[in-house]
Coordinates of N, CA and C and ligand atoms in Angstrom, one line a residue:
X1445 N 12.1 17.5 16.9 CA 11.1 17.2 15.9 C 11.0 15.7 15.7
X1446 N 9.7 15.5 15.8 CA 9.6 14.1 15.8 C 9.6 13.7 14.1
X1447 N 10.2 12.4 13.8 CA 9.8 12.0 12.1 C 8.3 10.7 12.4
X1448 N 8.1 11.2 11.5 CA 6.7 10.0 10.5 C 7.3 9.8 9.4
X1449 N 6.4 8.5 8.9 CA 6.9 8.0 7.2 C 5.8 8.2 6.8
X1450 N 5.0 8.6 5.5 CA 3.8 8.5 4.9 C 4.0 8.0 3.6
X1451 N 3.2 7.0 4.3 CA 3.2 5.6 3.7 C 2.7 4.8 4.0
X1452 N 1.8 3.8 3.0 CA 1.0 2.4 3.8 C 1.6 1.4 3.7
X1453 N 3.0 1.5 2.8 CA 4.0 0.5 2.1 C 4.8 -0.5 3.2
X1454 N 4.5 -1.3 3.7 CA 4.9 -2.0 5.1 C 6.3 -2.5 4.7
X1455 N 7.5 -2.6 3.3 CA 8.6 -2.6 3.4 C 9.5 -1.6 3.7
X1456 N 8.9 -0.2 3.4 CA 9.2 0.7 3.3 C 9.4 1.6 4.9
X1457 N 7.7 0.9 5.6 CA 7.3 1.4 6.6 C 9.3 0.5 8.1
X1458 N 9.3 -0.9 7.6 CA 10.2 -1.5 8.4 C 11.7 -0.6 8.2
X1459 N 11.7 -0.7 6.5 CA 13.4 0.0 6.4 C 13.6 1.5 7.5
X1460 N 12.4 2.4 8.0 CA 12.8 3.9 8.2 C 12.9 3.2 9.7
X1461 N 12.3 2.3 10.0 CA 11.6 1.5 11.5 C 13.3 0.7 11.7
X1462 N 14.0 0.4 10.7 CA 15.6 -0.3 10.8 C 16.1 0.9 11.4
X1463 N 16.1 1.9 10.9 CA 16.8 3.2 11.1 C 16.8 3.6 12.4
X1464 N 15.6 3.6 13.2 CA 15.9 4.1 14.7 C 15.8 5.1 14.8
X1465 N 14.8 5.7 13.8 CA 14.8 6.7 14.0 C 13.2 7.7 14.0
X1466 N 12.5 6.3 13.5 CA 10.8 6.5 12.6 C 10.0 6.7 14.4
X1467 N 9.4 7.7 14.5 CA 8.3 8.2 15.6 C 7.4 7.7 15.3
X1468 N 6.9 7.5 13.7 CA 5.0 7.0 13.9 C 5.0 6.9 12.2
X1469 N 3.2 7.1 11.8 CA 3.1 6.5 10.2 C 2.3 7.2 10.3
X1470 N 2.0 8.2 8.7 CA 0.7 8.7 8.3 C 0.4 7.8 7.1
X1471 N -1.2 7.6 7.1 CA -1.3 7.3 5.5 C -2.7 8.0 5.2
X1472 N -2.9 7.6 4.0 CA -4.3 8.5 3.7 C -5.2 7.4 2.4
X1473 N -6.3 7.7 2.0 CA -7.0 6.4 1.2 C -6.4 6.3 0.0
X1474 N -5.4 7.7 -0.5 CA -4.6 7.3 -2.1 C -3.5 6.3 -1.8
X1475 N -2.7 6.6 -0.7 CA -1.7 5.6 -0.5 C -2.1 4.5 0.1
X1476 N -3.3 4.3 0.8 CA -3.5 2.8 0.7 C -4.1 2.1 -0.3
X1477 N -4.8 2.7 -0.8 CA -5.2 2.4 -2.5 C -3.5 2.0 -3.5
X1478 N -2.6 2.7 -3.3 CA -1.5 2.4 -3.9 C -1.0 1.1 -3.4
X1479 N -1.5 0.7 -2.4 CA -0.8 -0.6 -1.9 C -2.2 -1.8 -2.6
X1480 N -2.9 -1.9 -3.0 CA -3.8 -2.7 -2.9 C -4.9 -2.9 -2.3
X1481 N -4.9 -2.3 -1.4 CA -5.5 -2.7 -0.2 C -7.4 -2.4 -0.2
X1482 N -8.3 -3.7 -0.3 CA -9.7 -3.8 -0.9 C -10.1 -4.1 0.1
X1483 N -11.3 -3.4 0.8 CA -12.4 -3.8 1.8 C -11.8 -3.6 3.1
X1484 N -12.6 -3.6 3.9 CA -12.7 -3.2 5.1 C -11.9 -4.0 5.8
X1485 N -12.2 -5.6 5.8 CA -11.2 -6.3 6.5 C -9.7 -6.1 6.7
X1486 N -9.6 -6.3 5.1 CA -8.4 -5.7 4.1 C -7.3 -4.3 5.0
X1487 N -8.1 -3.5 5.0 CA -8.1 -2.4 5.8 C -7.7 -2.3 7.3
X1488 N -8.4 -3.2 7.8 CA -8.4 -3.3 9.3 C -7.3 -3.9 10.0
X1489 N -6.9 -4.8 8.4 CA -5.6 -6.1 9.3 C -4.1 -4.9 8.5
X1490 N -4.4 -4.3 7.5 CA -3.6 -3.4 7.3 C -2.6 -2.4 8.3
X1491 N -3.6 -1.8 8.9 CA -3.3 -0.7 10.1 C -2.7 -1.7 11.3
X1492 N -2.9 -3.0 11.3 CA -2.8 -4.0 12.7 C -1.1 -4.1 12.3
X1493 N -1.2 -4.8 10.9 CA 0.1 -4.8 10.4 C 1.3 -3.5 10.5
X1494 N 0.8 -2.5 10.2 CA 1.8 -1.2 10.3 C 2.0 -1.3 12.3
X1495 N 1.0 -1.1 13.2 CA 1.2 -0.7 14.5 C 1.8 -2.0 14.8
X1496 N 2.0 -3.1 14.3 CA 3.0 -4.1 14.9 C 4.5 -4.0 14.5
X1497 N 4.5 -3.2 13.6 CA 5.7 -2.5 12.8 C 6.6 -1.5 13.9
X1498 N 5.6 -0.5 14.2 CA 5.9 0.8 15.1 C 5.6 1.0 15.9
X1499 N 5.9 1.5 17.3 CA 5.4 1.7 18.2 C 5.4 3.5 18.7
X1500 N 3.9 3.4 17.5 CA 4.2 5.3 17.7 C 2.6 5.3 17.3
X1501 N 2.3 6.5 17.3 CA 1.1 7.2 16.3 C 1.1 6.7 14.6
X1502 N -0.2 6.2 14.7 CA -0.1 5.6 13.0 C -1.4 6.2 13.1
X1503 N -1.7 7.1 12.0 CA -2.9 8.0 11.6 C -3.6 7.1 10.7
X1504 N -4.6 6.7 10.3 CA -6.0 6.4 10.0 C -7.2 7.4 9.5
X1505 N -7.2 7.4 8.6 CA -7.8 8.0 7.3 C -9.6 7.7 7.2
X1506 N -10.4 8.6 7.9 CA -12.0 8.0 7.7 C -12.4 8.8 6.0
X1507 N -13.4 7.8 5.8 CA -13.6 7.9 4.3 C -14.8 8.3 4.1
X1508 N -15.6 8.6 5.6 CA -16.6 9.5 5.2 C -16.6 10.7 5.2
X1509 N -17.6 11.5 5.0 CA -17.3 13.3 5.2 C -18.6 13.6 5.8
X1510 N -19.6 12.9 6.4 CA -20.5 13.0 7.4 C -20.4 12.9 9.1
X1511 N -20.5 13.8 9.9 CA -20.8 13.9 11.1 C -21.1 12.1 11.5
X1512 N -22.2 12.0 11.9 CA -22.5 10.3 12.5 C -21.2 9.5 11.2
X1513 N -21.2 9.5 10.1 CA -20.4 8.2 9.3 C -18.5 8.5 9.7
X1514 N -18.2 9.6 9.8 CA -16.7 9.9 10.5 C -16.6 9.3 11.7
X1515 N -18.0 9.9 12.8 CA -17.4 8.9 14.3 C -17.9 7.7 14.0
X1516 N -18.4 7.1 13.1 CA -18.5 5.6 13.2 C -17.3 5.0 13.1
X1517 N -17.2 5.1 11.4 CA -15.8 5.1 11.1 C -14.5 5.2 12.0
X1518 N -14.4 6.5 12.8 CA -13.1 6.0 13.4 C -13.3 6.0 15.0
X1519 N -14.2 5.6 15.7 CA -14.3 4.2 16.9 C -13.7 2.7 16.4
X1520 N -14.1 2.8 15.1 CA -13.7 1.0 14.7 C -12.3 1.4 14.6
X1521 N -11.8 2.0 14.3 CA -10.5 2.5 13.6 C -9.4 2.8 14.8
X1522 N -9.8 3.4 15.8 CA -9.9 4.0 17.0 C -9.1 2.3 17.9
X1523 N -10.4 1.7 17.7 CA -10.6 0.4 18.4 C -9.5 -0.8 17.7
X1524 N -8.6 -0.3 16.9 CA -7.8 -1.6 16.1 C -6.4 -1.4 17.6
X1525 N -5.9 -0.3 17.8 CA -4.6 -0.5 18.4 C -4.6 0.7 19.1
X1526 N -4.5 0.8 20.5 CA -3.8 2.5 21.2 C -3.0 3.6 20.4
X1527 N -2.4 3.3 19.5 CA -1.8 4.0 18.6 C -2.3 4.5 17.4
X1528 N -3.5 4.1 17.1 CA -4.4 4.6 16.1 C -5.0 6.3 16.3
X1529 N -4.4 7.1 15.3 CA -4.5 8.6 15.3 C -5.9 8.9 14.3
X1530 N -7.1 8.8 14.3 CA -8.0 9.0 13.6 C -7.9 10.1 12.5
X1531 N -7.6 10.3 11.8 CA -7.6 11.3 10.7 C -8.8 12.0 9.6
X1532 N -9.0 13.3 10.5 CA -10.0 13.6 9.6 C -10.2 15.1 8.5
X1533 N -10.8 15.3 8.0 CA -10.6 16.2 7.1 C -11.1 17.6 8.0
X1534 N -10.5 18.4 7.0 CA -10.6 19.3 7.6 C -11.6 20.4 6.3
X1535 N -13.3 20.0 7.1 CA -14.4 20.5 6.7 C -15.4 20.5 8.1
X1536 N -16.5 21.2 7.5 CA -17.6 21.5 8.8 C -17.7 20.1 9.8
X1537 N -17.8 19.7 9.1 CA -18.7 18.3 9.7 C -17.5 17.2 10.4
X1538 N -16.5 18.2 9.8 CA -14.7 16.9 9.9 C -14.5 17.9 11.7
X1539 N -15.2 18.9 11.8 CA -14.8 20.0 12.7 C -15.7 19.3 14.2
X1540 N -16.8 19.0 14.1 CA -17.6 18.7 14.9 C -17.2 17.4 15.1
X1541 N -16.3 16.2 14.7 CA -16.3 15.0 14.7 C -15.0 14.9 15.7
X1542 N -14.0 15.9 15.5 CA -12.2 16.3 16.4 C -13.1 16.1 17.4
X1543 N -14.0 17.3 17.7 CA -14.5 17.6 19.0 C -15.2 16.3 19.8
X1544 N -15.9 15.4 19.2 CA -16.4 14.9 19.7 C -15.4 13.4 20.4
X1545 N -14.5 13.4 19.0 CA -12.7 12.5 19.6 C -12.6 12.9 20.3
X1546 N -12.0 14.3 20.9 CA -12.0 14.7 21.8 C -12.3 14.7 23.2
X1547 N -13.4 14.8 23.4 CA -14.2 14.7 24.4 C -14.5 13.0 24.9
X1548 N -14.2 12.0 23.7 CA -14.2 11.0 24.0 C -12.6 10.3 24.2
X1549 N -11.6 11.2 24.6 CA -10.3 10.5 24.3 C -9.9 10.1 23.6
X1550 N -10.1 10.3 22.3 CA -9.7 9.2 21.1 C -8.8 10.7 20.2
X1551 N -7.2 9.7 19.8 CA -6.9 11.3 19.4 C -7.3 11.4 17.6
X1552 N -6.7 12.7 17.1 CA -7.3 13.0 15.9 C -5.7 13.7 15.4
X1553 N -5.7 13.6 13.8 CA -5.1 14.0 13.3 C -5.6 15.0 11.5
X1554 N -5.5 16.3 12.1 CA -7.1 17.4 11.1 C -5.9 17.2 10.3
X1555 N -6.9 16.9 8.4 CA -5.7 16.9 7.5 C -6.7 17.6 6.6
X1556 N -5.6 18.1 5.6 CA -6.2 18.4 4.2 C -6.2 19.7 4.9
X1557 N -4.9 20.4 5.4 CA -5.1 22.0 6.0 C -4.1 22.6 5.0
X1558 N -4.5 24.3 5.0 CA -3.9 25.0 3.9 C -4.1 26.4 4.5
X1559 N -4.7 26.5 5.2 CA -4.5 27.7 6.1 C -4.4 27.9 7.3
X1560 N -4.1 29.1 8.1 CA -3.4 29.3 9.2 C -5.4 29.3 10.3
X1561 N -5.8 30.1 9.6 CA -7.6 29.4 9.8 C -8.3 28.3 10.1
X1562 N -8.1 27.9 9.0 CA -8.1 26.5 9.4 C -7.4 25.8 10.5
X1563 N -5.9 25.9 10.9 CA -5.5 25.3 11.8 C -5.8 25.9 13.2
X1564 N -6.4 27.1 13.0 CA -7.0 27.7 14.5 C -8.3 26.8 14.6
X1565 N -9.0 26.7 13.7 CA -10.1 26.3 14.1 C -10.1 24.4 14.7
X1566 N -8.9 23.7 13.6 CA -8.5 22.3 14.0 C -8.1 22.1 15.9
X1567 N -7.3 23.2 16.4 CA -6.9 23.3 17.3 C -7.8 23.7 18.6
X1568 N -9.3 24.8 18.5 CA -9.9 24.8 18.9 C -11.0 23.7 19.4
X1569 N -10.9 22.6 18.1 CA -11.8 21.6 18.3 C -10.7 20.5 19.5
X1570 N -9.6 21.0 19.5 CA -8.9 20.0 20.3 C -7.5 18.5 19.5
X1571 N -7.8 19.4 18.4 CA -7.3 18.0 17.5 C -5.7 17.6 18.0
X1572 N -4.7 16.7 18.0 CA -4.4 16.1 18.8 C -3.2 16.8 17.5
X1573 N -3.3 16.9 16.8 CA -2.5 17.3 15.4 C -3.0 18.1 14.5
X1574 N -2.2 19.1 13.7 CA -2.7 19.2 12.5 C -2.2 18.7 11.3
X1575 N -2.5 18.6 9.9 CA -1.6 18.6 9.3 C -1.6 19.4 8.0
X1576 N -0.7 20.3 7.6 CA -0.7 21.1 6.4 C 0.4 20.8 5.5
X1577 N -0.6 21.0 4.2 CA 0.2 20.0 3.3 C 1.1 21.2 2.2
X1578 N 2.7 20.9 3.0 CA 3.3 22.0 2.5 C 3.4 22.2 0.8
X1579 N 4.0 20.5 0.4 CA 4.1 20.5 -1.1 C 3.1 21.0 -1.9
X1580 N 1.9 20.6 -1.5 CA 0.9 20.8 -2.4 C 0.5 22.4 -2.6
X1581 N 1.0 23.3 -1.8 CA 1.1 25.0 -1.1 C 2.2 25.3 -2.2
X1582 N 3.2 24.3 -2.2 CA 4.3 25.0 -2.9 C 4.2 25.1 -4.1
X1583 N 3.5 23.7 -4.7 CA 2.9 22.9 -6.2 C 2.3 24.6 -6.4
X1584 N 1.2 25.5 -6.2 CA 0.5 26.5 -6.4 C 1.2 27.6 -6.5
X1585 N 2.9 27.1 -6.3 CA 3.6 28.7 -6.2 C 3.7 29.6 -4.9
X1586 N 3.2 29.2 -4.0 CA 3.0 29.6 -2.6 C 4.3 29.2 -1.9
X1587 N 4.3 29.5 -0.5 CA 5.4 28.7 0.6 C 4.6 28.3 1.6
X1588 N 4.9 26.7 1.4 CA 4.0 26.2 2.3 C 5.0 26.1 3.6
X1589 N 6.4 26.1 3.9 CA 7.1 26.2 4.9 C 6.9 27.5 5.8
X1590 N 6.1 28.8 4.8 CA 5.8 29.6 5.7 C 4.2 29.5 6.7
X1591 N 3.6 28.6 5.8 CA 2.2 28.4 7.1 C 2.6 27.6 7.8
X1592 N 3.8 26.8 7.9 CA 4.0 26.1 9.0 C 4.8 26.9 10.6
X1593 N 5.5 27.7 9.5 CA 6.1 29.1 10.6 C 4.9 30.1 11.5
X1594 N 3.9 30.1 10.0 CA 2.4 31.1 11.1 C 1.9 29.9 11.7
X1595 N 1.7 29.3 11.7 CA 0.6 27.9 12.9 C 1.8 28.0 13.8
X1596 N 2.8 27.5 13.9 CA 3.7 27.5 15.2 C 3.6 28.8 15.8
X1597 N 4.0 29.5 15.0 CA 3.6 30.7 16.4 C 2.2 31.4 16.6
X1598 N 1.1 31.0 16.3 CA -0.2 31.3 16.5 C -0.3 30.2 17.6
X1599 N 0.0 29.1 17.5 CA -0.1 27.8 18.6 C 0.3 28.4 19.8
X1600 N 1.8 28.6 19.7 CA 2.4 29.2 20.6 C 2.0 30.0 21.5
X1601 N 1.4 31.8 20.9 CA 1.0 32.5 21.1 C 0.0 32.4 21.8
X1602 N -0.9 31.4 21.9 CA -2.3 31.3 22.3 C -2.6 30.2 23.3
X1603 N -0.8 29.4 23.4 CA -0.9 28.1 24.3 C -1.6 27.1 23.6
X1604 N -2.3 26.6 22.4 CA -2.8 25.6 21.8 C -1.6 24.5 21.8
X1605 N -2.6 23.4 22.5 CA -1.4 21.8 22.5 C -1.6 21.0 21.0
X1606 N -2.2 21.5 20.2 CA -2.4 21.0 18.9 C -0.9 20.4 18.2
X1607 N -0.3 19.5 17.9 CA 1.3 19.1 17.1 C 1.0 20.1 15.7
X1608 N 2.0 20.6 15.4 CA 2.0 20.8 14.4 C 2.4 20.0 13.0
X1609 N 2.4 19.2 12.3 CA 2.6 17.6 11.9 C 2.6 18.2 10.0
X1610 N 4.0 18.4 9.4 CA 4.3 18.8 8.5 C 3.8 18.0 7.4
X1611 N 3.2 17.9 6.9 CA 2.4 16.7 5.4 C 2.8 17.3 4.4
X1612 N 3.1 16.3 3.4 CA 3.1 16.3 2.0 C 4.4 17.0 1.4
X1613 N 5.3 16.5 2.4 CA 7.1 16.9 2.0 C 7.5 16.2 0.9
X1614 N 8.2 16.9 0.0 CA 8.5 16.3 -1.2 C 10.7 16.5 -1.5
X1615 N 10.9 17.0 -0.4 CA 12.4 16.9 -0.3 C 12.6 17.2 1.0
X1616 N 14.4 16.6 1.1 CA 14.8 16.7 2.1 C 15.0 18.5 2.9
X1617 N 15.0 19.3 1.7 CA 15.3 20.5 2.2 C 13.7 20.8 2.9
X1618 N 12.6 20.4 2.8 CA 11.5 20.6 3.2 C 11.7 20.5 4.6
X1619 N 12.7 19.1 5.4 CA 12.5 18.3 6.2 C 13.5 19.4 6.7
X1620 N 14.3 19.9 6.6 CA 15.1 20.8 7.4 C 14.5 22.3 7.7
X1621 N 13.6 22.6 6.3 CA 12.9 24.0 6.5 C 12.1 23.9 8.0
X1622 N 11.3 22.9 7.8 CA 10.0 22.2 9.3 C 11.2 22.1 9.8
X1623 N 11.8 21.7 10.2 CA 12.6 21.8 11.7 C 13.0 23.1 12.1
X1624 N 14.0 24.5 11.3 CA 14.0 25.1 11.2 C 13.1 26.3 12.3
X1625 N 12.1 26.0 11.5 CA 10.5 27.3 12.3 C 9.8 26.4 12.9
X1626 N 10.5 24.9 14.0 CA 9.4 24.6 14.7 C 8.2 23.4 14.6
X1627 N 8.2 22.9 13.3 CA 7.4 22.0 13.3 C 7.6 20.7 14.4
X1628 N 6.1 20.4 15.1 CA 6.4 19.2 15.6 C 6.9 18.2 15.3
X1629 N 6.3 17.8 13.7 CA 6.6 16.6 13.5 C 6.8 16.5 11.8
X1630 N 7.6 15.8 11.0 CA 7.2 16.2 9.6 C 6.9 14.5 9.2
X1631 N 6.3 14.5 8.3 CA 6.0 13.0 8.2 C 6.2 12.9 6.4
X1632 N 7.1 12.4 5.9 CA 7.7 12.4 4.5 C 7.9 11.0 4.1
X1633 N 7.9 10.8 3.0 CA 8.9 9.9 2.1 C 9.5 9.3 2.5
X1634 N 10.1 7.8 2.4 CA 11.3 7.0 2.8 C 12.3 8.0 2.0
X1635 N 12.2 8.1 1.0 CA 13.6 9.2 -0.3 C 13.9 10.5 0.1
X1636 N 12.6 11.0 1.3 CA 13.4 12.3 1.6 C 14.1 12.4 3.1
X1637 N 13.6 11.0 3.8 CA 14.6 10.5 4.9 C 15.9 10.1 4.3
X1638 N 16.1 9.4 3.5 CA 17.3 8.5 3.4 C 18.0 10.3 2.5
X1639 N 17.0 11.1 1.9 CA 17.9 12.0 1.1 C 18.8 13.2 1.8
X1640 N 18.7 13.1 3.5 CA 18.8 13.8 4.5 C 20.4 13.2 4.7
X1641 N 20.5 11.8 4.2 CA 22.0 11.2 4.7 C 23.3 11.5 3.5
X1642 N 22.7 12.3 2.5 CA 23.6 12.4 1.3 C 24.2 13.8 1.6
X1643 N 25.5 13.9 1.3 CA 26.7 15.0 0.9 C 28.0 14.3 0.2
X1644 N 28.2 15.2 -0.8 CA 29.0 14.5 -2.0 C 30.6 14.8 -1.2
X1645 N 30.8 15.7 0.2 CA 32.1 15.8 0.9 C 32.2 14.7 1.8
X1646 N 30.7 14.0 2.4 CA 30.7 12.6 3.3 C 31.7 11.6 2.5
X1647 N 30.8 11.3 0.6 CA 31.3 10.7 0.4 C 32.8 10.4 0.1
X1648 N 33.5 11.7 -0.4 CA 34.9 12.0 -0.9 C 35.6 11.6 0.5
X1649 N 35.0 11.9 1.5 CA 35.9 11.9 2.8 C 36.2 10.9 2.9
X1650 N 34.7 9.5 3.2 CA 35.0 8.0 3.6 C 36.0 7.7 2.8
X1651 N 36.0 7.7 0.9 CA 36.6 7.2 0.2 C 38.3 7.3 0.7
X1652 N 38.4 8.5 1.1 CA 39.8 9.0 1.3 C 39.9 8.2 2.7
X1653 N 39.3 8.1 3.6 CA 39.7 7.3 5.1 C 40.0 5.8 4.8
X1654 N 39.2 5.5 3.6 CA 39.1 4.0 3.6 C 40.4 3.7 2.6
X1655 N 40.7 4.7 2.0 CA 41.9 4.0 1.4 C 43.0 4.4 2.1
X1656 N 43.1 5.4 2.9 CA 43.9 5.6 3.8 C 44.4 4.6 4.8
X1657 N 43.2 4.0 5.3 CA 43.0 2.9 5.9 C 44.0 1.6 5.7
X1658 N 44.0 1.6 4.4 CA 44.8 0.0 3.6 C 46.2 0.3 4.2
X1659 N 46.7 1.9 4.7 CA 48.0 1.8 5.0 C 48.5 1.8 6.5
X1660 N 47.2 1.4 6.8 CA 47.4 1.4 8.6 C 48.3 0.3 9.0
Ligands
E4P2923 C1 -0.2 13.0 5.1 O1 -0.7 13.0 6.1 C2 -0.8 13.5 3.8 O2 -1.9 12.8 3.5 C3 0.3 13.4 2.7 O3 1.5 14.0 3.3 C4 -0.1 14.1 1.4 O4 1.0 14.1 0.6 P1 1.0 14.4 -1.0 O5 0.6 15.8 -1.2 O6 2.4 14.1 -1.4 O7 -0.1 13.5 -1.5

């Protein structure tokens, strides 16, 4: 399973990128809104900045919900860095726009998915990814780790090359469940990567080696 950070936060984005262990970056227009980030330029030198960060897939967020205003949108977007995953929603018009990335080589990343429908349909258009947003499944009382178990093996099943690309993890147990049943890729938090490296027997143990240590 590959990891992503989701995040537009470029200290945040280096510390997972220190680790050696970060595959790529999702972000979306609330988290680049959380960073500041005004206008288009703003925007453009943004994403330049993250892909000089990583050398992976960094997804890109189009802000229209129109057929022609989505492929405008992400050609320019497309056009910042080879690494640019166009990101688009997952509605009619977001469906006809995959296909058309598609057909033009440019990859896509279908977001804002919540059903197993939906991700047949993201996958039929070709999308390069999906992504279903498990927390927000769970937020409703639902299990979003189980639509990530039905899209894997519907993929499967049917030979679709679509990633399956875990979104909107809100703990580390998330990050183990998506490994677990198969997820391609989970793209989380800096807190629920670093919260993957805690057990309160790691730390009892070092303490006991290290003072152990002083009697070497
Ligand atoms: C990533 O692609 C999604 O936009 C993100 O994971 C959504 O997460 P949230 O539900 O925590 O906002």
């Amino acid at each position: 399973m590959r990891f992503f950070i989701d995040t537009a936060n470029l200290d945040q984005i280096k510390e997972a990128h220190d680790l050696g262990i970060l595959d790529g970056v999702t972000t979306n227009p609330s988290l680049m809104a959380k960073e500041g980030i005004k206008g288009q330029d703003a925007i453009m030198q943004h994403y330049r900045d993250i892909c000089a960060i990583v050398d992976g897939p960094v997804s890109a967020e189009v802000i229209s919900t129109d057929f022609e205003g989505m492929v405008a949108e992400g050609k320019k977007l497309a056009a910042i860095h080879d690494n640019i995953v166009v990101k688009i929603p997952m509605i009619k018009d977001g469906i006809k726009a995959i296909k058309w990335f598609t057909d033009n080589g440019i990859q896509t990343n279908c977001t804002l998915v919540f059903s197993a429908g939906q991700a047949i349909l993201a996958a039929k258009a070709g999308a390069t990814m999906v992504s279903p947003f498990i927390g927000r499944i769970d937020d409703g009382s639902w299990d979003g780790v189980k639509l990530i178990e039905q899209i894997v093996n519907i993929y499967n099943a049917q030979g679709f090359m679509t990633e399956v690309l875990a979104a909107s993890i809100r703990s580390p147990l998330h990050i183990v469940r998506c490994a677990e049943v198969g997820a391609d890729i989970c793209t989380c938090p800096l807190s629920s990567i670093t919260g993957l490296l805690k057990h309160p027997l790691t730390d009892i143990g070092l303490a006991q080696f290290m003072a152990d240590a002083k009697n070497l």
